[in-house]
């Protein structure tokens, strides 16, 4: 073995440790509310949330789970996932967004992060025009978390807003009431296009029996107030009465089969082909040390069909690779970092994004960037102008856009590579991915310099040891913040995925995007 092989082997070993960590985190999300709660749930004749999803999906359908680690560590006793499972899979031959409460986690109630997860799933569905199937089994708002649930956009009310607007655009909304469904939560199924409810198990009311008694003095049982038979025969709130979970899911599959036809694909596909270079070698090319860059060309060649990357302007602005490729036959325009962004790389990106918009090619951003170049030469060369062009092109582009943070993604570089604020159709992070305003060392040094100036003003100095004691907690905090799982927990990304899961995830999303209508792009003003 030579030094290069040694280095690659060390990279791979480091990545295997990251993957083991990812697997452990996913296992705790899969456990839901734990064995006791699951046994109680089953004892009520119900399927667990994951059994429901399995029964709903076509046999053998992939399921791209989204935000499975959302909420991790945010609330005592709440496992990763925020009491809800969301993801994309095929039902009756058609890709759908599945949104399902996990009643074993705090009665399936909604924390702020649960609302955010539900709204994000609807947003992804909206962008991909996916029918939405919501499996309702929830106590509604987790009342102590009111500030994060009730008053603002992006919270519970946005679930209703999105449902109504999507329904108006002909994006089907199907709800299946399989358990509790109270107060504000009752509007989730009530606003659906079609509603299935399970006899003796699904209850839907604006106020449950206790609340009704407190409010009106009326003593009424749950079945009379909001039971499945009452809603099917008397109130007319429900459209389909099911005998149990399995029956409800079978009805739901039938409802999906009867939706209007899935539109034809807007792109012509080439025959799908795996990368020619072994995909698993990706781990060998991802640097194990944040201070050393990864070999992103080698990484990219192991992600695309046939390892064929038709590079645009390869000799110009070479800190950003731009070019055309295919993912399982679907066309993509790739932008992948190979160092700091300079004016020439930003201009190349602008030109390339324009090409992709004109040709209706989806964009794939592979982000691993410390930011835009700073310093006198860069400023005098107009980097602010060039960077603004890049951001204008990226933000205006009306083609589907996907972002994967493969390494460190910092500052305005994070934003320009289609960061969260620019509404990518989906955004993932690899387990070693990091993102922050700047790196830990730069943040600690910047704040130490500011502190030093303040001390100097009052004629004080500090020792090296004092400076170090000031800097270390800043470094630690920046490390914690930048971590992929912090991003996943706060739902700043749609998930942390193994690099080898990237092609499958993108394939499913591109398949959905291919059925959406083409949109023209109108760019904002390009500062010349
Ligand atoms: N807010 C906060 N916590 C709630 C809650 C709510 N709306 N609903 C349930 N919980 C909590 C319970 O306190 C319990 O917490 P614990 O695990 O720390 O003891 C946990 O969720 C499970 O509740 P439990 O009642 O034991 O579960 P269940 O499966 O028997 O019943 C419900 C689930 C949802 C039917 C029942 O809890 C209920 O009716 N909740 C109130 C619903 C409501 O009125 N919501 C209005 C919100 S707008």
XYZ file of C-alpha atoms and ligand atoms in Angstrom:
576
model
C 0.000 0.000 0.000
C 1.240 3.470 -0.809
C 0.536 6.703 1.091
C -2.512 7.537 -1.081
C -4.054 4.127 -0.392
C -3.337 4.484 3.317
C -5.041 7.839 3.362
C -8.084 6.520 1.482
C -8.344 3.561 3.860
C -8.282 5.912 6.846
C -11.018 8.027 5.226
C -13.113 4.926 4.701
C -12.647 3.690 8.275
C -13.662 7.111 9.594
C -16.772 7.096 7.396
C -17.784 3.617 8.533
C -17.849 4.953 12.103
C -20.139 7.785 10.942
C -22.450 5.271 9.252
C -22.643 3.125 12.395
C -23.656 6.245 14.311
C -26.332 7.042 11.688
C -27.711 3.486 11.937
C -27.957 3.756 15.743
C -29.803 7.075 15.521
C -32.229 5.671 12.960
C -32.884 2.630 15.172
C -33.950 4.888 18.028
C -36.302 6.738 15.665
C -37.816 3.421 14.461
C -38.543 2.407 18.074
C -41.217 5.112 18.370
C -42.744 5.363 21.839
C -41.090 2.100 22.947
C -42.254 -1.482 23.567
C -44.804 -0.740 26.308
C -46.603 1.957 24.337
C -46.554 -0.196 21.197
C -48.039 -3.175 23.090
C -50.821 -0.943 24.455
C -51.439 0.404 20.944
C -51.630 -3.092 19.427
C -53.878 -4.188 22.296
C -56.402 -1.653 20.984
C -56.517 -3.566 17.703
C -54.394 -1.011 15.865
C -51.413 -1.452 13.567
C -48.290 0.542 14.481
C -47.465 3.558 12.357
C -44.813 1.685 10.391
C -47.073 -1.328 9.867
C -49.712 1.046 8.504
C -47.222 2.543 6.066
C -46.028 -0.894 4.962
C -49.628 -1.994 4.357
C -50.379 1.142 2.358
C -47.333 1.002 0.074
C -47.180 -1.168 -3.009
C -45.266 -4.383 -2.293
C -41.575 -3.702 -2.940
C -42.047 0.066 -3.244
C -39.134 2.147 -2.045
C -39.981 4.508 0.811
C -37.950 7.695 1.052
C -38.396 8.624 4.680
C -38.081 12.334 5.387
C -37.040 14.088 8.593
C -36.796 10.789 10.504
C -34.422 12.413 13.003
C -36.392 15.650 13.427
C -36.834 16.723 17.015
C -34.072 14.456 18.380
C -33.138 15.704 21.828
C -35.595 18.609 21.718
C -38.245 17.229 24.119
C -37.852 14.975 27.145
C -39.142 11.459 26.438
C -39.773 12.120 22.758
C -37.696 9.942 20.408
C -36.280 11.249 17.109
C -39.064 11.709 14.547
C -41.259 14.077 16.588
C -44.128 11.580 16.849
C -44.719 11.353 13.126
C -43.466 9.416 10.090
C -43.356 11.154 6.703
C -42.023 9.990 3.373
C -42.560 9.279 -0.305
C -43.530 5.899 -1.691
C -45.755 4.252 -4.304
C -49.426 3.551 -3.579
C -51.439 1.876 -6.346
C -48.581 2.579 -8.755
C -48.448 6.287 -7.974
C -45.865 8.171 -5.877
C -47.578 9.767 -2.874
C -46.565 11.709 0.235
C -47.405 9.732 3.357
C -47.858 11.593 6.643
C -48.649 9.423 9.650
C -48.989 10.203 13.363
C -47.314 7.839 15.806
C -49.849 7.561 18.610
C -47.304 5.756 20.809
C -45.376 9.012 21.236
C -47.283 11.323 23.608
C -50.616 10.319 22.080
C -49.401 11.407 18.621
C -49.599 15.047 19.702
C -47.985 17.881 17.764
C -44.954 19.691 19.149
C -43.652 22.714 17.269
C -41.199 20.476 15.444
C -44.031 18.043 14.546
C -45.924 20.921 12.916
C -42.781 21.893 11.042
C -42.324 18.300 9.869
C -45.940 18.021 8.698
C -45.739 21.385 6.888
C -42.418 20.453 5.275
C -43.855 17.147 4.022
C -46.789 19.051 2.498
C -44.392 21.582 0.948
C -42.316 18.847 -0.679
C -45.541 17.216 -1.875
C -46.731 20.548 -3.267
C -43.496 21.166 -5.163
C -43.666 17.653 -6.629
C -47.478 17.639 -7.005
C -47.726 14.420 -4.977
C -51.087 13.242 -3.622
C -51.007 13.422 0.193
C -52.258 10.610 2.406
C -52.511 11.535 6.084
C -52.969 8.730 8.620
C -54.471 10.518 11.600
C -54.059 9.208 15.159
C -53.313 12.233 17.276
C -54.289 14.184 20.363
C -53.757 17.423 18.399
C -51.583 20.173 19.817
C -49.135 19.293 22.605
C -50.600 22.020 24.740
C -47.465 23.144 26.667
C -45.669 23.890 23.349
C -48.267 26.487 22.290
C -45.826 29.201 21.152
C -44.236 26.831 18.663
C -47.576 25.488 17.430
C -50.223 28.123 17.343
C -49.452 31.723 16.370
C -47.088 31.758 13.404
C -46.793 30.802 9.778
C -45.115 27.414 9.334
C -46.955 26.021 12.369
C -50.254 24.152 12.747
C -52.309 26.619 10.724
C -49.998 26.188 7.739
C -51.041 22.531 7.572
C -54.604 23.702 6.814
C -53.375 26.425 4.474
C -51.273 24.016 2.433
C -54.019 21.370 2.305
C -56.568 23.843 0.978
C -54.253 25.416 -1.589
C -53.028 22.036 -2.815
C -56.571 20.742 -3.090
C -57.431 23.834 -5.127
C -54.586 22.990 -7.494
C -55.889 19.456 -7.909
C -53.274 17.802 -5.685
C -55.297 15.115 -3.913
C -55.663 15.196 -0.124
C -56.792 11.940 1.477
C -57.132 11.489 5.248
C -57.634 8.281 7.171
C -58.867 8.690 10.741
C -57.478 5.711 12.636
C -57.563 7.052 16.173
C -58.031 10.319 18.011
C -58.540 13.475 16.084
C -59.490 16.361 18.333
C -59.987 20.126 18.213
C -57.713 21.843 15.640
C -56.459 18.389 14.635
C -59.972 17.501 13.465
C -59.630 19.982 10.638
C -56.772 17.985 9.075
C -59.219 15.266 7.916
C -62.141 17.669 7.665
C -60.177 19.668 5.072
C -59.203 16.594 3.062
C -60.772 15.820 -0.326
C -61.805 12.367 0.880
C -61.990 10.970 4.389
C -61.851 7.351 5.533
C -62.661 6.533 9.191
C -62.265 3.299 11.173
C -65.312 1.995 13.088
C -64.936 1.893 16.882
C -61.444 3.354 16.651
C -61.483 6.676 14.817
C -62.994 9.681 16.624
C -63.274 13.163 15.211
C -64.608 16.162 17.129
C -63.821 19.806 17.751
C -64.273 19.170 21.484
C -64.011 15.724 23.126
C -66.515 14.417 25.722
C -64.741 16.083 28.665
C -64.452 19.445 26.953
C -68.089 19.249 25.828
C -69.221 18.546 29.366
C -67.117 21.403 30.711
C -68.325 23.819 28.030
C -72.018 22.925 27.748
C -72.769 20.538 30.609
C -73.808 17.919 28.048
C -72.887 14.348 29.043
C -72.200 12.508 25.800
C -70.004 9.513 24.948
C -67.225 9.608 22.354
C -69.032 7.359 19.872
C -72.123 9.608 19.761
C -70.038 12.771 19.695
C -67.553 11.842 16.974
C -67.565 8.128 16.188
C -67.040 6.604 12.765
C -70.630 5.461 12.266
C -72.045 8.811 13.353
C -69.786 10.680 10.921
C -70.545 8.233 8.111
C -74.330 8.080 8.599
C -75.357 11.279 10.400
C -72.950 14.222 10.127
C -71.611 13.330 6.667
C -68.113 14.407 7.750
C -66.679 11.008 6.701
C -66.901 9.522 3.207
C -65.808 5.907 3.706
C -66.420 3.667 6.727
C -63.763 1.009 7.385
C -63.944 -1.945 9.752
C -60.309 -1.857 10.873
C -56.880 -0.479 9.964
C -56.250 -3.009 7.188
C -59.648 -2.304 5.611
C -59.089 1.481 5.830
C -55.738 1.166 4.080
C -57.240 -1.050 1.370
C -59.932 1.601 0.770
C -57.216 4.265 0.614
C -55.308 2.323 -2.028
C -58.507 2.161 -4.048
C -59.028 5.934 -3.704
C -55.500 6.578 -5.028
C -56.117 4.208 -7.939
C -59.113 6.360 -8.901
C -57.275 9.680 -8.980
C -56.842 11.536 -12.236
C -54.061 10.108 -14.408
C -50.454 10.715 -13.438
C -49.116 13.155 -16.078
C -46.487 11.924 -18.532
C -42.814 12.642 -17.775
C -41.501 15.982 -18.935
C -37.971 14.656 -19.612
C -36.773 11.878 -21.860
C -34.865 9.306 -19.862
C -31.763 7.449 -20.938
C -31.459 3.798 -19.836
C -30.505 3.912 -16.139
C -26.962 2.821 -15.418
C -24.959 2.559 -12.197
C -21.751 4.585 -11.952
C -18.893 2.869 -13.804
C -16.544 3.555 -10.888
C -17.526 1.638 -7.720
C -19.970 3.702 -5.683
C -18.675 2.395 -2.366
C -15.334 4.046 -3.086
C -17.027 7.378 -2.290
C -16.094 6.864 1.359
C -12.422 6.702 0.402
C -12.560 10.155 -1.197
C -14.352 12.046 1.563
C -11.756 13.651 3.767
C -11.898 12.516 7.394
C -10.350 15.813 8.478
C -12.414 18.992 8.053
C -9.186 20.952 7.486
C -8.345 18.941 4.357
C -10.572 19.096 1.266
C -12.307 16.031 -0.130
C -11.639 14.909 -3.675
C -15.075 15.945 -4.911
C -14.467 15.087 -8.563
C -13.895 11.485 -7.533
C -16.991 11.649 -5.320
C -19.138 13.057 -8.133
C -17.996 10.441 -10.654
C -19.223 7.760 -8.247
C -22.697 9.303 -8.013
C -23.701 9.685 -11.654
C -24.761 7.157 -14.297
C -21.801 5.553 -16.028
C -19.512 7.972 -14.122
C -20.149 10.288 -17.066
C -19.941 13.969 -16.246
C -20.120 16.289 -19.239
C -18.278 19.206 -17.726
C -18.974 22.802 -18.701
C -15.964 25.201 -18.832
C -13.638 22.725 -17.068
C -10.641 25.053 -17.388
C -12.398 28.164 -16.085
C -13.418 28.869 -12.482
C -12.310 25.391 -11.513
C -13.227 25.696 -7.814
C -16.785 24.954 -8.876
C -17.495 22.026 -11.198
C -20.560 22.516 -13.399
C -21.808 19.965 -15.891
C -24.517 17.660 -17.161
C -25.031 14.121 -15.906
C -27.745 11.524 -15.347
C -29.107 9.908 -12.191
C -30.814 6.614 -13.080
C -31.619 8.058 -16.480
C -32.929 11.429 -15.247
C -31.028 14.502 -16.484
C -29.362 16.761 -13.900
C -27.212 19.869 -14.071
C -24.634 19.450 -11.313
C -22.829 22.187 -9.402
C -20.184 20.720 -7.093
C -17.554 22.600 -5.100
C -13.844 22.078 -5.337
C -12.668 24.889 -3.062
C -13.408 28.530 -2.305
C -15.765 30.388 -4.656
C -14.033 33.060 -6.754
C -15.577 35.550 -9.184
C -14.900 33.268 -12.152
C -16.522 30.243 -10.500
C -19.566 32.347 -9.573
C -19.890 33.638 -13.150
C -19.586 30.124 -14.519
C -22.349 28.981 -12.142
C -24.583 31.832 -13.334
C -24.080 30.921 -16.992
C -24.617 27.225 -16.272
C -27.835 27.758 -14.282
C -29.167 29.889 -17.157
C -28.440 27.000 -19.549
C -30.242 24.525 -17.295
C -33.284 26.801 -17.016
C -33.435 27.313 -20.792
C -33.182 23.539 -21.347
C -35.399 22.567 -18.393
C -32.727 20.527 -16.623
C -33.104 20.022 -12.822
C -30.244 21.340 -10.699
C -28.250 19.299 -8.206
C -26.041 21.226 -5.776
C -23.331 19.205 -4.030
C -22.166 21.602 -1.328
C -18.730 21.472 0.247
C -17.573 25.063 0.428
C -15.875 27.369 2.905
C -17.451 30.429 1.273
C -16.626 33.189 -1.193
C -13.065 34.478 -1.465
C -12.295 37.526 0.683
C -9.430 40.048 0.515
C -8.428 43.133 -1.459
C -7.881 41.413 -4.774
C -11.214 39.595 -4.633
C -13.139 42.710 -3.581
C -11.516 44.891 -6.231
C -12.299 42.185 -8.765
C -15.983 42.636 -7.863
C -16.620 39.343 -6.101
C -19.726 40.825 -4.445
C -21.114 41.444 -7.933
C -20.215 37.986 -9.220
C -21.555 36.286 -6.091
C -24.785 38.268 -6.430
C -25.164 37.004 -10.008
C -24.754 33.405 -8.833
C -27.302 33.894 -6.040
C -29.726 35.656 -8.408
C -29.508 32.822 -10.937
C -29.887 30.101 -8.285
C -32.747 31.869 -6.487
C -34.642 32.609 -9.724
C -34.260 29.171 -11.299
C -37.691 27.605 -11.773
C -36.396 24.111 -12.417
C -36.475 21.472 -9.650
C -33.492 22.042 -7.349
C -31.933 19.545 -4.960
C -29.169 20.185 -2.452
C -26.868 17.699 -0.760
C -24.346 18.981 1.787
C -21.533 16.507 1.312
C -18.881 18.246 3.405
C -18.577 21.608 5.171
C -20.914 24.316 3.862
C -20.273 27.735 5.284
C -21.407 31.338 5.127
C -22.663 32.798 1.876
C -21.282 29.680 0.154
C -23.925 27.620 2.002
C -26.583 30.033 0.762
C -25.351 30.210 -2.846
C -25.280 26.408 -3.072
C -29.074 26.476 -2.727
C -29.289 26.677 1.066
C -32.566 26.191 2.901
C -33.752 29.779 2.445
C -33.879 29.259 -1.327
C -36.494 26.524 -1.017
C -34.737 23.568 -2.617
C -37.234 20.844 -3.571
C -35.366 18.656 -1.074
C -32.166 19.035 0.915
C -30.056 16.340 2.530
C -26.837 16.153 4.448
C -24.312 13.337 4.515
C -23.358 12.166 8.013
C -20.056 14.050 8.005
C -21.701 17.210 6.613
C -21.466 20.489 8.508
C -22.928 23.938 7.991
C -22.526 27.247 9.819
C -21.915 30.952 9.297
C -18.212 30.185 9.488
C -15.895 27.453 10.740
C -15.273 27.026 14.501
C -11.716 28.393 14.384
C -12.676 31.453 12.332
C -15.609 32.213 14.633
C -13.453 31.883 17.759
C -10.706 34.062 16.240
C -13.140 36.729 15.002
C -14.845 37.035 18.380
C -11.463 37.034 20.183
C -10.286 39.931 17.966
C -13.447 41.897 18.750
C -12.941 41.215 22.473
C -9.283 42.267 22.230
C -10.230 45.631 20.678
C -12.700 46.260 23.504
C -10.022 45.424 26.098
C -7.508 47.697 24.348
C -9.937 50.621 24.473
C -9.938 50.415 28.244
C -6.156 49.895 28.358
C -6.409 46.222 29.307
C -4.698 43.163 27.852
C -5.231 39.429 28.243
C -2.848 36.518 28.459
C -2.604 33.752 25.873
C -4.249 31.413 28.372
C -7.164 33.811 28.861
C -7.593 34.180 25.085
C -7.616 30.409 24.717
C -10.146 30.030 27.557
C -12.348 32.532 25.706
C -12.022 30.786 22.355
C -12.556 27.140 23.292
C -16.274 27.327 24.211
C -16.926 29.211 20.955
C -15.207 26.482 18.970
C -17.218 23.830 20.849
C -20.505 25.625 20.233
C -19.751 26.070 16.527
C -18.868 22.374 16.227
C -22.131 21.384 17.929
C -24.159 23.754 15.792
C -22.611 22.701 12.479
C -23.228 18.995 13.087
C -25.502 17.231 10.575
C -27.723 15.895 13.373
C -28.325 19.371 14.755
C -29.522 20.336 11.278
C -31.676 17.206 11.078
C -33.134 17.671 14.563
C -34.174 21.251 13.804
C -35.396 20.233 10.352
C -33.040 22.595 8.578
C -32.463 19.640 6.216
C -34.881 16.900 5.142
C -32.647 14.132 6.389
C -29.187 12.738 6.928
C -28.462 10.083 4.326
C -25.653 7.663 3.658
C -23.810 8.812 0.487
C -24.793 5.473 -1.057
C -28.482 6.296 -0.526
C -28.171 9.526 -2.513
C -28.888 8.115 -5.975
C -32.005 6.278 -4.796
C -33.340 9.343 -2.964
C -32.770 11.598 -5.958
C -34.264 9.050 -8.348
C -37.554 8.971 -6.446
C -37.679 12.768 -6.221
C -36.790 13.246 -9.882
C -39.452 10.710 -10.861
C -41.996 12.808 -8.964
C -40.628 16.082 -10.359
C -40.740 14.704 -13.893
C -44.567 14.634 -13.647
C -44.811 18.367 -12.826
C -45.341 20.984 -15.534
C -42.393 22.938 -16.864
C -42.127 26.509 -15.546
C -40.443 29.438 -17.231
C -37.678 31.222 -15.322
C -37.506 34.990 -15.068
C -34.229 36.080 -13.548
C -33.840 39.007 -11.157
C -31.577 41.869 -12.214
C -28.019 40.744 -12.886
C -25.641 43.392 -11.598
C -23.093 43.996 -14.335
N -51.151 18.000 25.127
C -50.127 17.577 25.899
N -49.958 16.299 26.266
C -50.856 15.403 25.839
C -51.962 15.765 25.032
C -52.071 17.134 24.673
N -53.052 17.550 23.861
N -52.668 14.674 24.754
C -52.029 13.640 25.323
N -50.928 14.084 25.991
C -49.926 13.271 26.702
C -50.457 12.599 27.966
O -50.344 13.476 29.067
C -49.501 11.428 28.090
O -48.240 11.906 28.574
P -47.212 10.947 29.394
O -46.788 9.883 28.421
O -46.127 11.867 29.791
O -48.032 10.399 30.543
C -49.268 11.018 26.650
O -49.559 12.178 25.860
C -50.139 9.879 26.180
O -51.501 10.179 26.513
P -52.562 9.075 26.937
O -53.839 9.763 27.245
O -51.972 8.183 28.008
O -52.642 8.211 25.600
P -53.902 7.500 24.948
O -53.370 6.768 23.786
O -54.664 6.703 25.956
O -54.874 8.679 24.462
C -55.442 10.746 23.362
C -54.440 9.575 23.494
C -54.851 11.691 22.359
C -56.743 10.179 22.847
C -55.713 11.397 24.716
O -54.484 11.665 25.368
C -56.446 12.732 24.603
O -57.652 12.747 24.444
N -55.717 13.855 24.691
C -56.301 15.204 24.660
C -56.716 15.582 23.263
C -57.165 17.018 23.188
O -58.121 17.421 23.802
N -56.438 17.795 22.396
C -56.767 19.155 22.158
C -55.560 19.774 21.516
S -55.981 21.152 20.546
